[in-house]
Amino acid sequence: MRDVRDRPIGVFDSGLGGLTVVRELVSALPHESVLYLGDTARCPYGPREPDEVRRFVLQIGAWLSAQEIKLMVIACNTATASGLALAQQTFDVPVIGVVEPGARAAVQATRNRRVGVIGTVGTVRSGAYSDAVRALDAGVTVFSAPAPKFVDIVEAGLRMDDSALESLMSQTTDVFVRPSFYELARDYLDPLKRAGIDTLVLGCTHFPLLSTAIQQVVGPSVRLISSAEETAREVRETLEVRGHAAPAAARPAHRFVTTGDPEEFERLGSRILGWPTGPVEAVGVEELERLLTPDPESMASARPEEL
Ligand code: DGL
C-alpha cells in the first residue's frame, strides 16, 4: 500500500471545465499529483435531474476511490450542488466541492452585500449558493441567474480552432464571440446589474474561460469570483491538517482520464491548463455504471444514524 502522502488528489467534472480548478491546484500545490476524470461523454450535467447527477457522482467517486486517492475534489458546481453531501457520506476520503469556497470568497469580497451568481440550470435551481452564502452571512442577498449557453460557448470555442480559446480569454475583442455572445451575456447579466450587485460568482467551472468577456459586460465595478483559488486553498489546508500533504521532494505525476475522446481531451485540456496533459486514458461509461453504487434516493434521505 502506498504512503497516503504519495497518493494523488482525485478531481472530477462533467468534462473539461474542471481543468480550471486543476490549473489552480497544480500552481498552489506544486508537489501534489492529480488524477482527473472528465465525464465528457455525459456532459453537460447542468440540464439533468439531481438524482441522475447524484448517480454519476457515486459512480465516479467509486472509480476514483479504487485508484487510491487521498482526497476528492468535485470540480463541478452542478455535481457539488446535487451530490457533495452524499459523496461525503459515502467515501472514506475528505470530499471538497466548489460551491462553499466560491460562496466564502464572495462574502469576503462584497462591500454592498449584494452578490450575483451565474451557473447551470441545475446549480441555480438547487439554491446551493444562496444556502452557502446565507450560512456564512445571513445579511448578504444573493441574486442568481442560469447561464446554460455559456457552457456551450466554451465547448464550441474550444473545438473551433486553436485561436478561439486564446481570444476568449484575451483582453482584446475577438471575432468568435461577437456579437452574439454580448447579446446573450447582456440577457443573462443585465438583471443582475440592475439588482446592484458588486460581486459576481462564476458558479460553473467552465465560466472562468469567459471571464474577460463577462467582465466587459458587467463593467469594472463588479468583482468576479471563481472558486478555483479558494478551493485550492481549502485542499491545501485539509491535507496539511491531516498530515497528508506530499513531501517537498515529491515529483508530481498527473493522470487524465475521460469518458469521451482521449485525443480531443488531450488537445483541448492542454490548452486550458497551459501545459501538456500527456496521453489521456479512456474509461467507458459502462465501466462506471457497472460499479456497485448505493441507491442515491435512499442515501440522500438517510439520517446519519441510519448510515
Ligand atoms: N462544469 C459544470 C459546472 O461547473 C458545468 C457544465 C455542465 O453543465 O456539465 O457546473
Short mmCIF file of C-alpha atoms and ligand atoms in Angstrom, two decimals:
data_model
loop_
_atom_site.label_atom_id
_atom_site.label_comp_id
_atom_site.label_asym_id
_atom_site.label_seq_id
_atom_site.Cartn_x
_atom_site.Cartn_y
_atom_site.Cartn_z
CA MET A 1 0.00 0.00 0.00
CA ARG A 2 1.23 3.45 -0.94
CA ASP A 3 2.03 6.04 1.75
CA VAL A 4 -1.03 8.27 1.88
CA ARG A 5 1.11 11.37 1.25
CA ASP A 6 2.19 9.94 -2.12
CA ARG A 7 -1.36 9.32 -3.31
CA PRO A 8 -2.96 11.66 -5.85
CA ILE A 9 -5.79 14.11 -5.32
CA GLY A 10 -8.81 12.83 -7.27
CA VAL A 11 -10.67 15.53 -9.20
CA PHE A 12 -13.68 15.23 -11.47
CA ASP A 13 -16.04 17.28 -13.59
CA SER A 14 -18.62 16.70 -16.29
CA GLY A 15 -15.90 17.41 -18.87
CA LEU A 16 -13.19 19.99 -19.45
CA GLY A 17 -14.40 22.81 -17.16
CA GLY A 18 -12.90 21.28 -14.01
CA LEU A 19 -9.46 21.79 -15.51
CA THR A 20 -9.76 25.45 -14.48
CA VAL A 21 -9.68 24.09 -10.90
CA VAL A 22 -6.77 21.72 -11.69
CA ARG A 23 -4.83 24.71 -13.06
CA GLU A 24 -5.11 26.45 -9.66
CA LEU A 25 -4.48 23.26 -7.68
CA VAL A 26 -1.27 22.50 -9.54
CA SER A 27 0.01 26.04 -9.22
CA ALA A 28 -0.88 26.28 -5.49
CA LEU A 29 0.28 22.73 -4.64
CA PRO A 30 3.20 22.01 -6.98
CA HIS A 31 4.23 18.77 -5.21
CA GLU A 32 0.82 17.10 -5.39
CA SER A 33 -0.22 14.64 -8.09
CA VAL A 34 -3.69 14.95 -9.62
CA LEU A 35 -5.86 12.19 -11.05
CA TYR A 36 -8.58 13.89 -13.13
CA LEU A 37 -11.66 12.27 -14.59
CA GLY A 38 -13.66 14.30 -17.14
CA ASP A 39 -17.05 12.74 -17.84
CA THR A 40 -17.11 14.27 -21.32
CA ALA A 41 -19.40 11.58 -22.76
CA ARG A 42 -22.20 12.65 -20.39
CA CYS A 43 -21.54 16.43 -20.48
CA PRO A 44 -23.49 18.62 -19.81
CA TYR A 45 -24.71 17.82 -16.31
CA GLY A 46 -26.45 21.19 -15.97
CA PRO A 47 -29.84 20.27 -17.51
CA ARG A 48 -30.04 16.82 -15.82
CA GLU A 49 -32.20 15.86 -12.85
CA PRO A 50 -30.38 15.94 -9.48
CA ASP A 51 -30.93 12.19 -8.95
CA GLU A 52 -29.13 11.37 -12.16
CA VAL A 53 -26.23 13.69 -11.31
CA ARG A 54 -26.01 12.08 -7.84
CA ARG A 55 -25.74 8.68 -9.51
CA PHE A 56 -22.84 9.95 -11.65
CA VAL A 57 -21.14 11.36 -8.53
CA LEU A 58 -21.34 7.97 -6.82
CA GLN A 59 -20.02 6.12 -9.87
CA ILE A 60 -17.09 8.47 -10.45
CA GLY A 61 -16.36 8.71 -6.72
CA ALA A 62 -16.22 4.90 -6.54
CA TRP A 63 -13.91 4.76 -9.55
CA LEU A 64 -11.55 7.39 -8.11
CA SER A 65 -11.59 5.71 -4.69
CA ALA A 66 -10.49 2.46 -6.29
CA GLN A 67 -7.39 4.33 -7.58
CA GLU A 68 -6.22 5.08 -4.02
CA ILE A 69 -6.71 8.83 -3.87
CA LYS A 70 -6.17 10.77 -0.64
CA LEU A 71 -8.79 13.50 -1.19
CA MET A 72 -11.58 14.10 -3.70
CA VAL A 73 -12.47 17.42 -5.34
CA ILE A 74 -15.82 17.73 -7.11
CA ALA A 75 -14.70 20.38 -9.61
CA CYS A 76 -18.21 20.86 -10.97
CA ASN A 77 -20.76 23.16 -9.39
CA THR A 78 -23.71 21.14 -10.68
CA ALA A 79 -22.35 17.90 -9.20
CA THR A 80 -21.38 19.68 -5.97
CA ALA A 81 -24.87 21.14 -5.61
CA SER A 82 -26.55 17.75 -6.08
CA GLY A 83 -24.07 15.28 -4.71
CA LEU A 84 -21.49 16.75 -2.29
CA ALA A 85 -23.25 15.67 0.91
CA LEU A 86 -23.90 12.19 -0.45
CA ALA A 87 -20.27 11.81 -1.58
CA GLN A 88 -19.06 12.92 1.86
CA GLN A 89 -21.30 10.30 3.48
CA THR A 90 -20.22 7.56 1.07
CA PHE A 91 -16.46 7.80 0.58
CA ASP A 92 -13.77 7.46 3.21
CA VAL A 93 -11.59 10.34 1.97
CA PRO A 94 -12.34 14.05 2.51
CA VAL A 95 -14.54 15.39 -0.31
CA ILE A 96 -14.36 19.10 -1.21
CA GLY A 97 -16.81 20.82 -3.55
CA VAL A 98 -16.58 24.17 -5.33
CA VAL A 99 -19.74 25.90 -4.06
CA GLU A 100 -18.78 26.65 -0.47
CA PRO A 101 -15.30 28.01 -1.39
CA GLY A 102 -16.87 30.30 -4.03
CA ALA A 103 -19.53 31.47 -1.59
CA ARG A 104 -16.87 32.24 1.02
CA ALA A 105 -14.77 34.24 -1.44
CA ALA A 106 -17.88 36.22 -2.49
CA VAL A 107 -18.88 37.03 1.09
CA GLN A 108 -15.35 38.28 1.74
CA ALA A 109 -15.29 40.36 -1.45
CA THR A 110 -18.67 42.10 -1.37
CA ARG A 111 -18.90 45.60 0.06
CA ASN A 112 -22.61 46.30 -0.50
CA ARG A 113 -23.65 42.71 0.40
CA ARG A 114 -25.38 42.13 -2.92
CA VAL A 115 -23.90 39.11 -4.68
CA GLY A 116 -24.78 37.70 -8.11
CA VAL A 117 -24.34 34.06 -9.10
CA ILE A 118 -24.41 32.59 -12.59
CA GLY A 119 -24.34 28.85 -13.16
CA THR A 120 -26.07 25.97 -14.88
CA VAL A 121 -29.82 25.43 -14.51
CA GLY A 122 -29.11 22.59 -12.05
CA THR A 123 -26.85 24.72 -9.85
CA VAL A 124 -29.17 27.72 -9.76
CA ARG A 125 -32.28 25.60 -9.20
CA SER A 126 -30.62 23.81 -6.27
CA GLY A 127 -30.24 27.08 -4.34
CA ALA A 128 -26.83 25.79 -3.19
CA TYR A 129 -25.10 29.17 -3.46
CA SER A 130 -27.87 31.06 -1.65
CA ASP A 131 -27.74 28.48 1.15
CA ALA A 132 -23.94 28.58 1.36
CA VAL A 133 -23.83 32.40 1.40
CA ARG A 134 -26.62 32.59 3.98
CA ALA A 135 -24.76 30.15 6.23
CA LEU A 136 -21.73 32.45 6.15
CA ASP A 137 -23.50 35.82 6.33
CA ALA A 138 -27.28 35.98 6.51
CA GLY A 139 -27.13 39.71 5.68
CA VAL A 140 -25.89 39.12 2.12
CA THR A 141 -28.55 38.94 -0.60
CA VAL A 142 -27.91 36.56 -3.50
CA PHE A 143 -29.30 37.14 -7.00
CA SER A 144 -28.95 34.04 -9.20
CA ALA A 145 -29.34 33.55 -12.93
CA PRO A 146 -28.86 30.42 -15.02
CA ALA A 147 -26.47 30.92 -17.94
CA PRO A 148 -26.51 27.49 -19.60
CA LYS A 149 -25.47 28.68 -23.05
CA PHE A 150 -22.12 29.89 -21.69
CA VAL A 151 -21.19 26.20 -21.30
CA ASP A 152 -21.99 25.60 -24.98
CA ILE A 153 -19.99 28.68 -25.98
CA VAL A 154 -16.91 27.49 -24.12
CA GLU A 155 -17.21 23.99 -25.55
CA ALA A 156 -17.73 25.35 -29.06
CA GLY A 157 -14.92 27.90 -28.70
CA LEU A 158 -12.54 25.17 -27.61
CA ARG A 159 -13.43 22.99 -30.55
CA MET A 160 -13.44 25.70 -33.22
CA ASP A 161 -9.80 26.42 -33.82
CA ASP A 162 -6.61 26.92 -31.97
CA SER A 163 -7.04 30.63 -31.51
CA ALA A 164 -10.64 30.58 -30.28
CA LEU A 165 -9.85 29.84 -26.64
CA GLU A 166 -6.99 32.31 -26.53
CA SER A 167 -9.24 35.00 -27.95
CA LEU A 168 -11.99 34.16 -25.48
CA MET A 169 -9.54 34.79 -22.68
CA SER A 170 -7.62 37.68 -24.15
CA GLN A 171 -8.06 41.32 -23.28
CA THR A 172 -8.80 42.22 -26.85
CA THR A 173 -12.03 41.66 -28.68
CA ASP A 174 -12.47 38.63 -30.88
CA VAL A 175 -14.48 37.61 -33.88
CA PHE A 176 -15.81 34.38 -32.47
CA VAL A 177 -17.84 35.64 -29.53
CA ARG A 178 -19.16 38.82 -31.11
CA PRO A 179 -21.83 39.99 -31.37
CA SER A 180 -23.95 37.05 -30.30
CA PHE A 181 -22.00 36.44 -27.10
CA TYR A 182 -22.50 40.00 -25.90
CA GLU A 183 -26.21 39.91 -26.70
CA LEU A 184 -26.63 36.67 -24.77
CA ALA A 185 -24.41 37.85 -21.94
CA ARG A 186 -26.45 41.03 -21.56
CA ASP A 187 -29.66 38.96 -21.40
CA TYR A 188 -28.18 36.90 -18.59
CA LEU A 189 -26.33 39.64 -16.75
CA ASP A 190 -28.36 42.85 -17.09
CA PRO A 191 -30.94 41.79 -14.46
CA LEU A 192 -28.09 41.12 -12.02
CA LYS A 193 -26.54 44.50 -12.79
CA ARG A 194 -29.91 46.18 -12.23
CA ALA A 195 -30.09 44.44 -8.85
CA GLY A 196 -26.96 46.42 -7.91
CA ILE A 197 -24.55 43.53 -7.32
CA ASP A 198 -20.91 44.43 -6.67
CA THR A 199 -19.68 40.81 -6.81
CA LEU A 200 -20.44 38.06 -9.32
CA VAL A 201 -19.69 34.39 -8.67
CA LEU A 202 -18.78 32.38 -11.77
CA GLY A 203 -20.71 29.39 -10.45
CA CYS A 204 -19.67 26.96 -13.16
CA THR A 205 -16.17 25.71 -13.74
CA HIS A 206 -16.44 26.49 -17.46
CA PHE A 207 -17.05 30.19 -16.87
CA PRO A 208 -13.54 31.36 -15.85
CA LEU A 209 -12.64 30.76 -19.51
CA LEU A 210 -15.09 33.55 -20.39
CA SER A 211 -14.14 35.90 -17.59
CA THR A 212 -12.66 38.67 -19.75
CA ALA A 213 -15.79 38.90 -21.84
CA ILE A 214 -18.09 38.65 -18.80
CA GLN A 215 -16.11 41.42 -17.08
CA GLN A 216 -16.62 43.65 -20.11
CA VAL A 217 -20.39 43.16 -19.87
CA VAL A 218 -20.77 43.68 -16.10
CA GLY A 219 -18.26 46.54 -16.00
CA PRO A 220 -15.14 47.13 -13.91
CA SER A 221 -17.00 47.86 -10.66
CA VAL A 222 -18.24 44.26 -10.33
CA ARG A 223 -15.71 41.86 -8.86
CA LEU A 224 -15.67 38.40 -10.49
CA ILE A 225 -15.19 35.38 -8.25
CA SER A 226 -14.05 31.98 -9.43
CA SER A 227 -13.99 29.26 -6.78
CA ALA A 228 -10.81 27.68 -8.11
CA GLU A 229 -8.32 29.60 -5.95
CA GLU A 230 -10.37 29.28 -2.79
CA THR A 231 -10.88 25.55 -3.46
CA ALA A 232 -7.12 25.06 -3.83
CA ARG A 233 -6.60 26.83 -0.50
CA GLU A 234 -9.13 24.53 1.18
CA VAL A 235 -7.45 21.45 -0.31
CA ARG A 236 -4.07 22.60 0.99
CA GLU A 237 -5.40 23.26 4.49
CA THR A 238 -7.19 19.91 4.64
CA LEU A 239 -4.08 17.99 3.57
CA GLU A 240 -1.86 19.90 5.99
CA VAL A 241 -4.18 19.43 8.98
CA ARG A 242 -4.36 15.68 8.31
CA GLY A 243 -0.60 15.38 7.70
CA HIS A 244 -1.32 14.12 4.18
CA ALA A 245 0.49 16.78 2.12
CA ALA A 246 3.05 15.47 -0.37
CA PRO A 247 6.67 15.82 0.80
CA ALA A 248 8.54 18.82 -0.62
CA ALA A 249 10.81 16.48 -2.60
CA ALA A 250 7.85 14.73 -4.29
CA ARG A 251 7.81 14.71 -8.09
CA PRO A 252 4.18 15.01 -9.16
CA ALA A 253 2.72 12.71 -11.82
CA HIS A 254 -0.65 13.78 -13.17
CA ARG A 255 -3.10 11.42 -14.87
CA PHE A 256 -6.02 12.49 -17.03
CA VAL A 257 -8.91 10.17 -17.86
CA THR A 258 -12.03 10.82 -19.93
CA THR A 259 -15.24 9.01 -20.80
CA GLY A 260 -15.07 10.79 -24.19
CA ASP A 261 -12.43 11.01 -26.89
CA PRO A 262 -8.94 10.88 -25.27
CA GLU A 263 -7.17 12.60 -28.16
CA GLU A 264 -9.57 15.51 -28.18
CA PHE A 265 -9.34 15.76 -24.40
CA GLU A 266 -5.55 15.88 -24.61
CA ARG A 267 -5.62 18.63 -27.23
CA LEU A 268 -8.25 20.83 -25.55
CA GLY A 269 -7.20 20.06 -21.99
CA SER A 270 -3.60 21.03 -22.66
CA ARG A 271 -4.78 24.42 -23.91
CA ILE A 272 -6.88 25.07 -20.81
CA LEU A 273 -4.06 24.04 -18.49
CA GLY A 274 -1.35 25.83 -20.44
CA TRP A 275 0.84 22.70 -20.21
CA PRO A 276 0.60 19.27 -21.84
CA THR A 277 -1.62 16.69 -20.19
CA GLY A 278 0.39 13.85 -21.76
CA PRO A 279 -1.50 10.89 -23.17
CA VAL A 280 -5.10 10.81 -21.86
CA GLU A 281 -6.64 7.49 -20.78
CA ALA A 282 -10.15 6.35 -21.61
CA VAL A 283 -12.72 4.87 -19.26
CA GLY A 284 -16.06 3.68 -20.57
CA VAL A 285 -19.36 4.97 -19.18
CA GLU A 286 -20.40 1.28 -18.95
CA GLU A 287 -17.44 0.64 -16.66
CA LEU A 288 -18.56 3.46 -14.37
CA GLU A 289 -22.16 2.23 -14.48
CA ARG A 290 -21.07 -1.29 -13.53
CA LEU A 291 -19.52 -0.06 -10.30
CA LEU A 292 -21.57 -1.05 -7.34
CA THR A 293 -23.32 2.08 -6.12
CA PRO A 294 -25.91 2.56 -3.41
CA ASP A 295 -29.32 3.92 -4.39
CA PRO A 296 -28.91 7.72 -4.35
CA GLU A 297 -32.51 8.29 -3.20
CA SER A 298 -32.18 6.24 -0.06
CA MET A 299 -28.69 7.61 0.64
CA ALA A 300 -29.81 11.21 0.20
CA SER A 301 -32.73 10.83 2.57
CA ALA A 302 -30.96 8.63 5.13
CA ARG A 303 -30.38 10.18 8.53
CA PRO A 304 -26.85 9.87 9.97
CA GLU A 305 -27.86 7.16 12.44
CA GLU A 306 -29.16 5.07 9.53
CA LEU A 307 -25.89 5.14 7.60
N1 DGL B 1 -18.69 22.18 -15.18
C1 DGL B 1 -20.10 22.19 -14.86
C2 DGL B 1 -20.37 23.05 -13.62
O1 DGL B 1 -19.47 23.54 -13.01
C3 DGL B 1 -20.91 22.78 -15.98
C4 DGL B 1 -21.01 22.02 -17.24
C5 DGL B 1 -22.18 21.09 -17.29
O2 DGL B 1 -23.35 21.52 -17.43
O3 DGL B 1 -21.91 19.90 -17.20
O4 DGL B 1 -21.49 23.22 -13.23
#
